[in-house]
Amino acid sequence: METILVLTHVDETGSALTKASLEAVSAGVELAKQHTAKLTIGILGVDSEAAAGAVAATGARLLAATGEAFAQPRYATDAAACEALCRAAQASIVLAPGSSRFTRVAAVVAHRLGGVIDTHITALSSNDSVDATRWFYRQRVEATISRDARPWFLLLDAGTHAPFAGESGAAQVEAVAVTLPTVRTTVEGLRSPMRDAQTIRPDARLLFVAGAGWTKKQPDGQIHVAEAGELILAFLRLSGASLGSSKSLADQKAEGEQSVLPFLTHMNQVGQTGSTPRHAKGLSTCCHGEEPHVVGWRFIGERRAISLDPNCGWTRGKADVVYIADAFQVMAKVNALLEARS
Ligand SMILES: Cc1cc2nc3c(=O)[nH]c(=O)nc-3n(C[C@H](O)[C@H](O)[C@H](O)COP(=O)(O)OP(=O)(O)OC[C@H]3O[C@@H](n4cnc5c(N)ncnc54)[C@H](O)[C@@H]3O)c2cc1C
């Protein structure tokens, strides 16, 4: 019989579990139900009390590695804490969010426990054993993996499970002692880019995609790149959307052909040779909707597009709603409405 451990960690507030951790908790609860397995949740952070309360309703055994050493993500201390949590839980299946904090240490923890690990898991299912699903070859091939080796570590992709949302309650937490290694890294603080510079926001509900049309000659025979940049940044600021780009737009910067949008990099590129983000909704603007771009929209729930071209790819069944309109005008109006509302 399987014993399931869900590893979780707190967010930057130091007391609440991250959304991705709560998603892993949901996955663990579901899997434990399917296997009538024992569920344990391990919490890593400076303080576990509030975090534990948020998952008390699972009825799981709660373990915590807490203390100042875990206030900041750090390879040596996080690896030691996760190892201690795993040894205390004696789990055969270890689920964890594929966050940067856990992605950095999960492989070494699996190795120290003599286990195996798979990453980018998008779904878990059960027949007699546990099956895990992930995508390969740039999201073209979906595979279902099962393994006999235990403990089996599975890092879950964010956005693939609903975050656990049970009633908060009093929780009994067992403190797990961690033998700290020699610590050579001191975290002095965090430096984050300005809000406007952080255009890739995986947790946003909306993906806003900018296409090359923003930099093309417009009906007045002129290009309006500065205006395009202002409209896009204003929309991102007002809506909190994440910014995606078509390849044609992202490439222009690399080739330096003309002045293009300075806040865009290839990290924003969505598509076959770009990313495949997960958002509830997507709005494409000034983009033709060609197949190599639209394959990157596989995990976008509701798709809308604004294009001048009534024959663009979006109108050929690739979007739910297409506005045949000038995106400069539409986005100026949308921004004004959002501004008025805020
Ligand atoms: C191997 C390979 C891999 C590729 N990988 C990717 C990838 O990962 N991602 C990707 O994006 N592409 C990829 N491509 C390129 C892809 O095929 C398209 O060339 C690219 O997506 C086109 O970008 P675009 O639609 O922004 O530009 P364009 O094709 O230039 O389209 C611009 C659109 O903007 C519209 N427009 C102009 N002005 C306005 C306005 N004022 N209002 C509204 N609409 C307006 C035009 O009507 C036009 O439809 C790949 C191609 C190959 C061969």
XYZ file of N, CA, C and O in Angstrom, residues 100-243:
576
model
N 10.465 26.943 -7.922
C 11.927 27.052 -8.027
C 12.565 26.527 -6.747
O 13.624 25.905 -6.783
N 11.902 26.737 -5.609
C 12.464 26.295 -4.326
C 12.620 24.774 -4.275
O 13.662 24.265 -3.848
N 11.592 24.052 -4.719
C 11.667 22.592 -4.630
C 12.355 21.971 -5.847
O 12.983 20.923 -5.736
N 12.237 22.618 -6.997
C 12.908 22.065 -8.176
C 14.419 22.005 -7.931
O 15.108 21.094 -8.371
N 14.912 22.980 -7.164
C 16.351 23.047 -6.881
C 16.831 21.876 -6.012
O 17.966 21.442 -6.132
N 15.978 21.365 -5.130
C 16.473 20.362 -4.173
C 15.859 18.968 -4.334
O 16.361 18.002 -3.761
N 14.772 18.855 -5.090
C 14.028 17.583 -5.091
C 14.872 16.409 -5.598
O 14.796 15.307 -5.039
N 15.679 16.634 -6.621
C 16.456 15.518 -7.179
C 17.456 14.993 -6.160
O 17.637 13.776 -6.011
N 18.108 15.895 -5.430
C 19.113 15.420 -4.463
C 18.438 14.711 -3.295
O 18.959 13.717 -2.775
N 17.251 15.174 -2.917
C 16.545 14.512 -1.810
C 16.143 13.097 -2.253
O 16.307 12.126 -1.507
N 15.640 12.989 -3.478
C 15.281 11.664 -4.011
C 16.508 10.755 -4.008
O 16.444 9.586 -3.611
N 17.640 11.300 -4.409
C 18.879 10.509 -4.457
C 19.298 10.067 -3.060
O 19.657 8.912 -2.839
N 19.221 10.991 -2.097
C 19.633 10.652 -0.721
C 18.743 9.550 -0.131
O 19.172 8.780 0.711
N 17.491 9.496 -0.602
C 16.585 8.464 -0.076
C 16.597 7.198 -0.935
O 15.787 6.293 -0.726
N 17.470 7.193 -1.944
C 17.547 6.032 -2.827
C 16.322 5.909 -3.711
O 15.961 4.813 -4.154
N 15.651 7.033 -3.965
C 14.421 7.005 -4.762
C 14.637 7.489 -6.184
O 15.773 7.642 -6.649
N 13.537 7.729 -6.876
C 13.563 8.214 -8.259
C 12.662 9.447 -8.347
O 11.815 9.660 -7.483
N 12.853 10.213 -9.409
C 12.064 11.438 -9.518
C 11.616 11.675 -10.953
O 12.334 11.355 -11.902
N 10.397 12.197 -11.101
C 9.915 12.689 -12.397
C 9.393 14.102 -12.185
O 8.841 14.423 -11.131
N 9.576 14.929 -13.201
C 9.204 16.344 -13.067
C 8.128 16.704 -14.100
O 7.813 15.910 -14.984
N 7.612 17.924 -13.980
C 6.599 18.458 -14.915
C 5.373 17.558 -15.022
O 4.803 17.372 -16.098
N 4.962 16.997 -13.898
C 3.772 16.135 -13.896
C 2.527 17.023 -13.984
O 2.401 18.014 -13.265
N 1.617 16.655 -14.866
C 0.404 17.461 -15.049
C -0.848 16.764 -14.510
O -1.856 17.417 -14.291
N -0.794 15.454 -14.351
C -1.973 14.743 -13.840
C -1.540 13.446 -13.168
O -0.493 12.875 -13.509
N -2.348 13.019 -12.211
C -2.096 11.737 -11.536
C -3.352 10.906 -11.655
O -4.465 11.438 -11.546
N -3.187 9.636 -11.895
C -4.364 8.782 -11.936
C -3.988 7.430 -11.347
O -2.819 7.152 -11.122
N -4.974 6.625 -11.115
C -4.694 5.350 -10.452
C -5.430 4.227 -11.142
O -6.581 4.383 -11.531
N -4.754 3.135 -11.314
C -5.467 1.869 -11.502
C -5.004 1.016 -10.334
O -5.328 1.361 -9.213
N -4.205 -0.006 -10.566
C -3.654 -0.718 -9.410
C -2.512 0.072 -8.787
O -2.274 0.039 -7.597
N -1.775 0.774 -9.693
C -0.626 1.538 -9.210
C -0.901 3.026 -9.451
O -1.997 3.407 -9.848
N 0.122 3.829 -9.216
C -0.011 5.263 -9.470
C 0.508 5.558 -10.879
O 1.574 5.078 -11.260
N -0.251 6.306 -11.646
C 0.192 6.735 -12.972
C 0.349 8.247 -12.964
O -0.494 8.956 -12.425
N 1.426 8.716 -13.587
C 1.666 10.162 -13.665
C 1.763 10.561 -15.129
O 2.340 9.838 -15.946
N 1.188 11.700 -15.449
C 1.175 12.147 -16.844
C 2.077 13.367 -17.008
O 2.075 14.250 -16.146
N 2.826 13.395 -18.091
C 3.591 14.602 -18.428
C 3.719 14.702 -19.951
O 3.452 13.734 -20.672
N 4.118 15.891 -20.391
C 4.261 16.123 -21.831
C 5.733 16.095 -22.223
O 6.593 16.484 -21.453
N 5.985 15.658 -23.445
C 7.338 15.652 -23.985
C 7.353 16.380 -25.334
O 6.304 16.633 -25.917
N 8.540 16.631 -25.810
C 8.745 17.179 -27.154
C 7.880 18.429 -27.367
O 7.030 18.476 -28.221
N 8.114 19.399 -26.505
C 7.410 20.678 -26.574
C 5.899 20.496 -26.627
O 5.225 20.975 -27.507
N 5.397 19.767 -25.679
C 3.952 19.588 -25.475
C 3.254 18.873 -26.623
O 2.054 19.000 -26.810
N 3.980 18.119 -27.439
C 3.307 17.424 -28.548
C 2.929 15.997 -28.155
O 1.998 15.430 -28.707
N 3.735 15.397 -27.278
C 3.492 13.991 -26.934
C 3.183 13.906 -25.449
O 3.952 14.394 -24.617
N 2.051 13.298 -25.134
C 1.673 13.154 -23.730
C 1.945 11.712 -23.298
O 1.489 10.781 -23.963
N 2.683 11.545 -22.202
C 3.034 10.193 -21.763
C 2.472 9.929 -20.376
O 2.350 10.842 -19.564
N 2.128 8.682 -20.130
C 1.718 8.271 -18.790
C 2.783 7.318 -18.264
O 3.134 6.337 -18.921
N 3.314 7.685 -17.098
C 4.453 6.944 -16.548
C 4.011 6.215 -15.291
O 3.283 6.781 -14.473
N 4.472 4.968 -15.129
C 4.324 4.338 -13.818
C 5.660 3.682 -13.491
O 6.420 3.320 -14.397
N 5.986 3.601 -12.225
C 7.276 3.051 -11.825
C 7.088 2.107 -10.638
O 6.186 2.302 -9.836
N 7.978 1.126 -10.552
C 7.971 0.240 -9.380
C 8.855 0.798 -8.275
O 8.640 0.524 -7.108
N 9.881 1.567 -8.665
C 10.849 2.065 -7.682
C 10.174 3.013 -6.691
O 9.298 3.794 -7.067
N 10.563 2.907 -5.443
C 10.048 3.775 -4.384
C 11.216 4.195 -3.491
O 12.122 3.398 -3.332
N 11.190 5.354 -2.865
C 10.163 6.367 -2.996
C 10.224 7.045 -4.369
O 11.282 7.234 -4.944
N 9.047 7.395 -4.846
C 8.923 8.037 -6.156
C 8.507 9.491 -5.920
O 7.446 9.748 -5.343
N 9.384 10.394 -6.348
C 9.129 11.828 -6.192
C 8.483 12.358 -7.471
O 8.961 12.075 -8.575
N 7.430 13.127 -7.317
C 6.734 13.687 -8.482
C 6.581 15.192 -8.291
O 5.918 15.642 -7.347
N 7.229 15.964 -9.154
C 7.097 17.423 -9.078
C 5.966 17.846 -10.004
O 5.992 17.564 -11.208
N 4.978 18.519 -9.442
C 3.763 18.856 -10.204
C 3.882 20.234 -10.835
O 4.285 21.196 -10.167
N 3.502 20.352 -12.098
C 3.468 21.652 -12.758
C 2.380 22.519 -12.130
O 1.292 22.015 -11.803
N 2.669 23.811 -12.002
C 1.684 24.729 -11.417
C 0.483 24.874 -12.354
O 0.614 24.785 -13.567
N -0.685 25.055 -11.777
C -1.892 25.294 -12.569
C -2.584 24.027 -13.034
O -3.566 24.089 -13.772
N -2.084 22.869 -12.606
C -2.685 21.623 -13.093
C -3.711 21.042 -12.117
O -4.426 20.120 -12.457
N -3.747 21.561 -10.889
C -4.742 21.106 -9.917
C -5.357 22.324 -9.236
O -4.706 23.356 -9.105
N -6.579 22.178 -8.772
C -7.203 23.288 -8.038
C -6.529 23.398 -6.671
O -6.260 22.372 -6.039
N -6.233 24.619 -6.202
C -5.616 24.752 -4.882
C -6.549 24.248 -3.784
O -7.769 24.455 -3.870
N -6.012 23.579 -2.776
C -6.840 23.079 -1.675
C -7.462 24.264 -0.947
O -6.784 25.235 -0.624
N -8.768 24.176 -0.687
C -9.468 25.314 -0.081
C -10.414 24.845 1.019
O -11.581 25.211 1.042
N -9.922 24.036 1.934
C -10.750 23.587 3.059
C -10.818 24.652 4.141
O -10.062 25.620 4.115
N -11.742 24.472 5.055
C -11.868 25.387 6.208
C -10.570 25.408 7.002
O -9.995 24.350 7.269
N -10.120 26.580 7.406
C -8.949 26.649 8.289
C -9.350 26.170 9.670
O -10.496 26.354 10.082
N -8.423 25.559 10.359
C -8.753 25.081 11.701
C -7.489 24.875 12.506
O -6.373 25.039 11.994
N -7.692 24.501 13.764
C -6.532 24.231 14.608
C -5.885 22.938 14.127
O -6.584 21.998 13.767
N -4.574 22.925 14.108
C -3.886 21.743 13.580
C -2.817 21.280 14.556
O -2.192 22.088 15.237
N -2.665 19.983 14.606
C -1.593 19.405 15.426
C -0.415 19.142 14.519
O -0.499 18.330 13.593
N 0.670 19.839 14.787
C 1.824 19.695 13.908
C 2.973 19.041 14.667
O 3.285 19.432 15.783
N 3.565 18.037 14.023
C 4.735 17.403 14.623
C 5.986 18.083 14.082
O 6.183 18.136 12.861
N 6.801 18.610 14.986
C 8.044 19.270 14.549
C 9.078 18.202 14.198
O 9.256 17.232 14.934
N 9.708 18.374 13.055
C 10.735 17.420 12.636
C 12.101 18.079 12.818
O 12.335 19.188 12.336
N 12.974 17.399 13.542
C 14.310 17.968 13.780
C 15.145 17.835 12.512
O 15.126 16.793 11.852
N 15.833 18.911 12.153
C 16.679 18.892 10.951
C 18.121 19.123 11.393
O 18.413 20.103 12.081
N 18.998 18.226 10.979
C 20.416 18.444 11.245
C 20.945 19.357 10.156
O 21.021 18.965 8.991
N 21.276 20.580 10.549
C 21.682 21.552 9.530
C 23.123 21.316 9.093
O 23.999 21.091 9.937
N 23.359 21.392 7.801
C 24.738 21.269 7.321
C 25.476 22.595 7.555
O 24.856 23.575 7.967
N 26.740 22.617 7.259
C 27.474 23.878 7.327
C 26.871 24.822 6.294
O 26.741 24.452 5.127
N 26.473 25.978 6.743
C 25.801 26.904 5.815
C 26.809 27.927 5.306
O 27.410 28.662 6.085
N 27.003 27.926 3.987
C 27.962 28.875 3.414
C 27.272 30.052 2.760
O 27.885 31.045 2.439
N 25.948 29.898 2.504
C 25.225 30.949 1.775
C 24.358 31.743 2.733
O 23.534 31.176 3.442
N 24.564 33.028 2.759
C 23.717 33.889 3.581
C 22.828 34.688 2.650
O 23.311 35.303 1.703
N 21.516 34.642 2.891
C 20.584 35.411 2.053
C 20.465 36.802 2.662
O 20.025 36.971 3.799
N 20.918 37.802 1.918
C 20.915 39.160 2.476
C 19.628 39.902 2.199
O 19.325 40.897 2.829
N 18.869 39.450 1.244
C 17.615 40.124 0.911
C 17.194 39.771 -0.490
O 17.854 38.972 -1.162
N 16.097 40.354 -0.912
C 15.582 40.065 -2.247
C 15.568 41.345 -3.071
O 15.233 42.413 -2.548
N 15.978 41.237 -4.299
C 15.836 42.385 -5.195
C 14.921 41.972 -6.323
O 15.209 41.027 -7.043
N 13.769 42.641 -6.452
C 12.822 42.278 -7.504
C 12.809 43.366 -8.555
O 12.982 44.549 -8.227
N 12.574 42.987 -9.796
C 12.427 44.013 -10.824
C 11.185 44.864 -10.568
O 10.275 44.432 -9.845
N 11.147 46.045 -11.146
C 9.964 46.904 -11.025
C 8.749 46.138 -11.538
O 8.872 45.272 -12.386
N 7.558 46.504 -11.063
C 6.351 45.771 -11.447
C 6.183 45.753 -12.967
O 5.835 44.742 -13.548
N 6.495 46.896 -13.624
C 6.326 46.966 -15.076
C 7.295 46.035 -15.804
O 7.048 45.615 -16.920
N 8.458 45.774 -15.155
C 9.456 44.936 -15.820
C 9.106 43.454 -15.677
O 9.575 42.627 -16.434
N 8.277 43.133 -14.696
C 7.896 41.733 -14.479
C 6.697 41.422 -15.361
O 5.562 41.405 -14.885
N 6.940 41.169 -16.621
C 5.803 41.004 -17.521
C 5.311 39.554 -17.583
O 4.212 39.314 -18.036
N 6.125 38.613 -17.132
C 5.697 37.208 -17.173
C 5.162 36.843 -15.796
O 5.898 36.824 -14.818
N 3.854 36.619 -15.734
C 3.187 36.396 -14.448
C 2.391 35.084 -14.523
O 1.212 35.087 -14.883
N 3.028 33.972 -14.202
C 2.363 32.669 -14.382
C 1.042 32.539 -13.628
O 0.185 31.771 -14.029
N 0.881 33.295 -12.529
C -0.345 33.159 -11.738
C -1.490 34.033 -12.248
O -2.592 33.977 -11.703
N -1.235 34.862 -13.271
C -2.291 35.762 -13.759
C -3.427 34.963 -14.390
O -3.204 33.898 -14.973
N -4.647 35.483 -14.280
C -5.788 34.812 -14.921
C -5.740 34.973 -16.431
O -6.234 34.153 -17.174
N -5.143 36.090 -16.876
C -5.185 36.416 -18.300
C -3.792 36.450 -18.927
O -2.863 37.025 -18.354
N -3.675 35.844 -20.087
C -2.472 35.989 -20.912
C -2.784 37.011 -21.999
O -3.767 36.860 -22.728
N -1.964 38.051 -22.086
C -2.138 39.052 -23.140
C -0.997 38.850 -24.128
O 0.174 38.948 -23.755
N -1.327 38.553 -25.364
C -0.271 38.311 -26.363
C -0.184 39.483 -27.335
O -1.190 39.939 -27.884
N 1.042 39.963 -27.506
C 1.297 41.013 -28.491
C 1.919 40.374 -29.730
O 2.837 39.570 -29.615
N 1.401 40.729 -30.895
C 1.941 40.217 -32.143
C 2.698 41.307 -32.894
O 2.740 42.474 -32.468
N 3.284 40.900 -34.017
C 4.127 41.822 -34.786
C 3.343 43.001 -35.356
O 3.927 44.036 -35.691
N 2.011 42.828 -35.455
C 1.191 43.916 -36.007
C 1.362 45.235 -35.263
O 1.224 46.313 -35.847
N 1.712 45.167 -33.968
C 1.895 46.401 -33.177
C 3.020 47.271 -33.743
O 3.086 48.466 -33.483
N 3.943 46.650 -34.473
C 5.093 47.411 -34.995
C 4.993 47.631 -36.509
O 5.930 48.129 -37.125
N 3.874 47.220 -37.095
C 3.732 47.357 -38.552
C 3.126 48.718 -38.902
O 2.511 49.373 -38.064
N 3.278 49.091 -40.191
C 2.639 50.324 -40.657
C 1.138 50.218 -40.467
O 0.526 49.214 -40.811
N 0.564 51.252 -39.965
C -0.865 51.287 -39.695
C -1.593 52.022 -40.830
O -0.940 52.555 -41.735
N -2.916 52.044 -40.814
C -3.657 52.625 -41.952
C -3.206 54.046 -42.339
O -3.339 54.446 -43.500
N -2.608 54.803 -41.407
C -2.126 56.147 -41.754
C -0.749 56.116 -42.408
O -0.137 57.158 -42.650
N -0.223 54.907 -42.672
C 1.070 54.776 -43.344
C 2.262 54.909 -42.404
O 3.413 54.839 -42.841
N 2.025 55.081 -41.125
C 3.105 55.268 -40.145
C 3.159 54.077 -39.187
O 2.164 53.372 -39.001
N 4.347 53.905 -38.570
C 4.396 52.954 -37.452
C 4.243 53.737 -36.145
O 4.610 54.912 -36.068
N 3.683 53.057 -35.146
C 3.378 53.739 -33.875
C 3.881 52.888 -32.712
O 3.114 52.492 -31.832
N 5.175 52.603 -32.724
C 5.705 51.673 -31.727
C 5.625 52.239 -30.311
O 5.282 51.515 -29.362
N 5.935 53.529 -30.167
C 5.908 54.112 -28.817
C 4.500 54.017 -28.237
O 4.299 53.627 -27.082
N 3.516 54.332 -29.075
C 2.119 54.261 -28.615
C 1.747 52.813 -28.263
O 1.073 52.552 -27.260
N 2.231 51.883 -29.106
C 1.944 50.464 -28.848
C 2.474 50.063 -27.480
O 1.778 49.431 -26.680
N 3.730 50.462 -27.196
C 4.346 50.135 -25.910
C 3.544 50.699 -24.752
O 3.321 50.011 -23.743
N 3.108 51.940 -24.900
C 2.342 52.560 -23.803
C 1.016 51.825 -23.577
O 0.609 51.572 -22.447
N 0.337 51.488 -24.692
C -0.955 50.797 -24.559
C -0.791 49.440 -23.886
O -1.563 49.064 -23.001
N 0.250 48.716 -24.310
C 0.450 47.361 -23.769
C 0.814 47.436 -22.285
O 0.236 46.733 -21.448
N 1.757 48.316 -21.938
C 2.171 48.411 -20.533
C 1.031 48.899 -19.648
O 0.861 48.436 -18.518
N 0.234 49.844 -20.178
C -0.906 50.333 -19.386
C -1.885 49.196 -19.139
O -2.390 49.020 -18.025
N -2.129 48.375 -20.156
C -3.062 47.263 -19.973
C -2.523 46.254 -18.951
O -3.254 45.768 -18.093
N -1.221 45.971 -19.035
C -0.633 45.013 -18.083
C -0.745 45.550 -16.658
O -1.036 44.814 -15.718
N -0.499 46.871 -16.507
C -0.565 47.481 -15.169
C -1.996 47.441 -14.637
O -2.237 47.078 -13.492
N -2.957 47.741 -15.510
C -4.352 47.834 -15.054
C -5.000 46.467 -14.854
O -5.875 46.301 -14.011
N -4.585 45.499 -15.638
C -5.261 44.195 -15.585
C -4.482 43.143 -14.804
O -5.050 42.131 -14.393
N -3.160 43.351 -14.623
C -2.343 42.325 -13.969
C -2.095 41.121 -14.865
O -1.668 40.071 -14.400
N -2.358 41.269 -16.169
C -2.188 40.138 -17.098
C -0.706 39.808 -17.292
O 0.175 40.633 -17.022
N -0.458 38.595 -17.760
C 0.898 38.184 -18.120
C 1.115 38.491 -19.603
O 0.177 38.393 -20.399
N 2.334 38.852 -19.964
C 2.588 39.250 -21.363
C 3.249 38.134 -22.161
O 4.323 37.649 -21.803
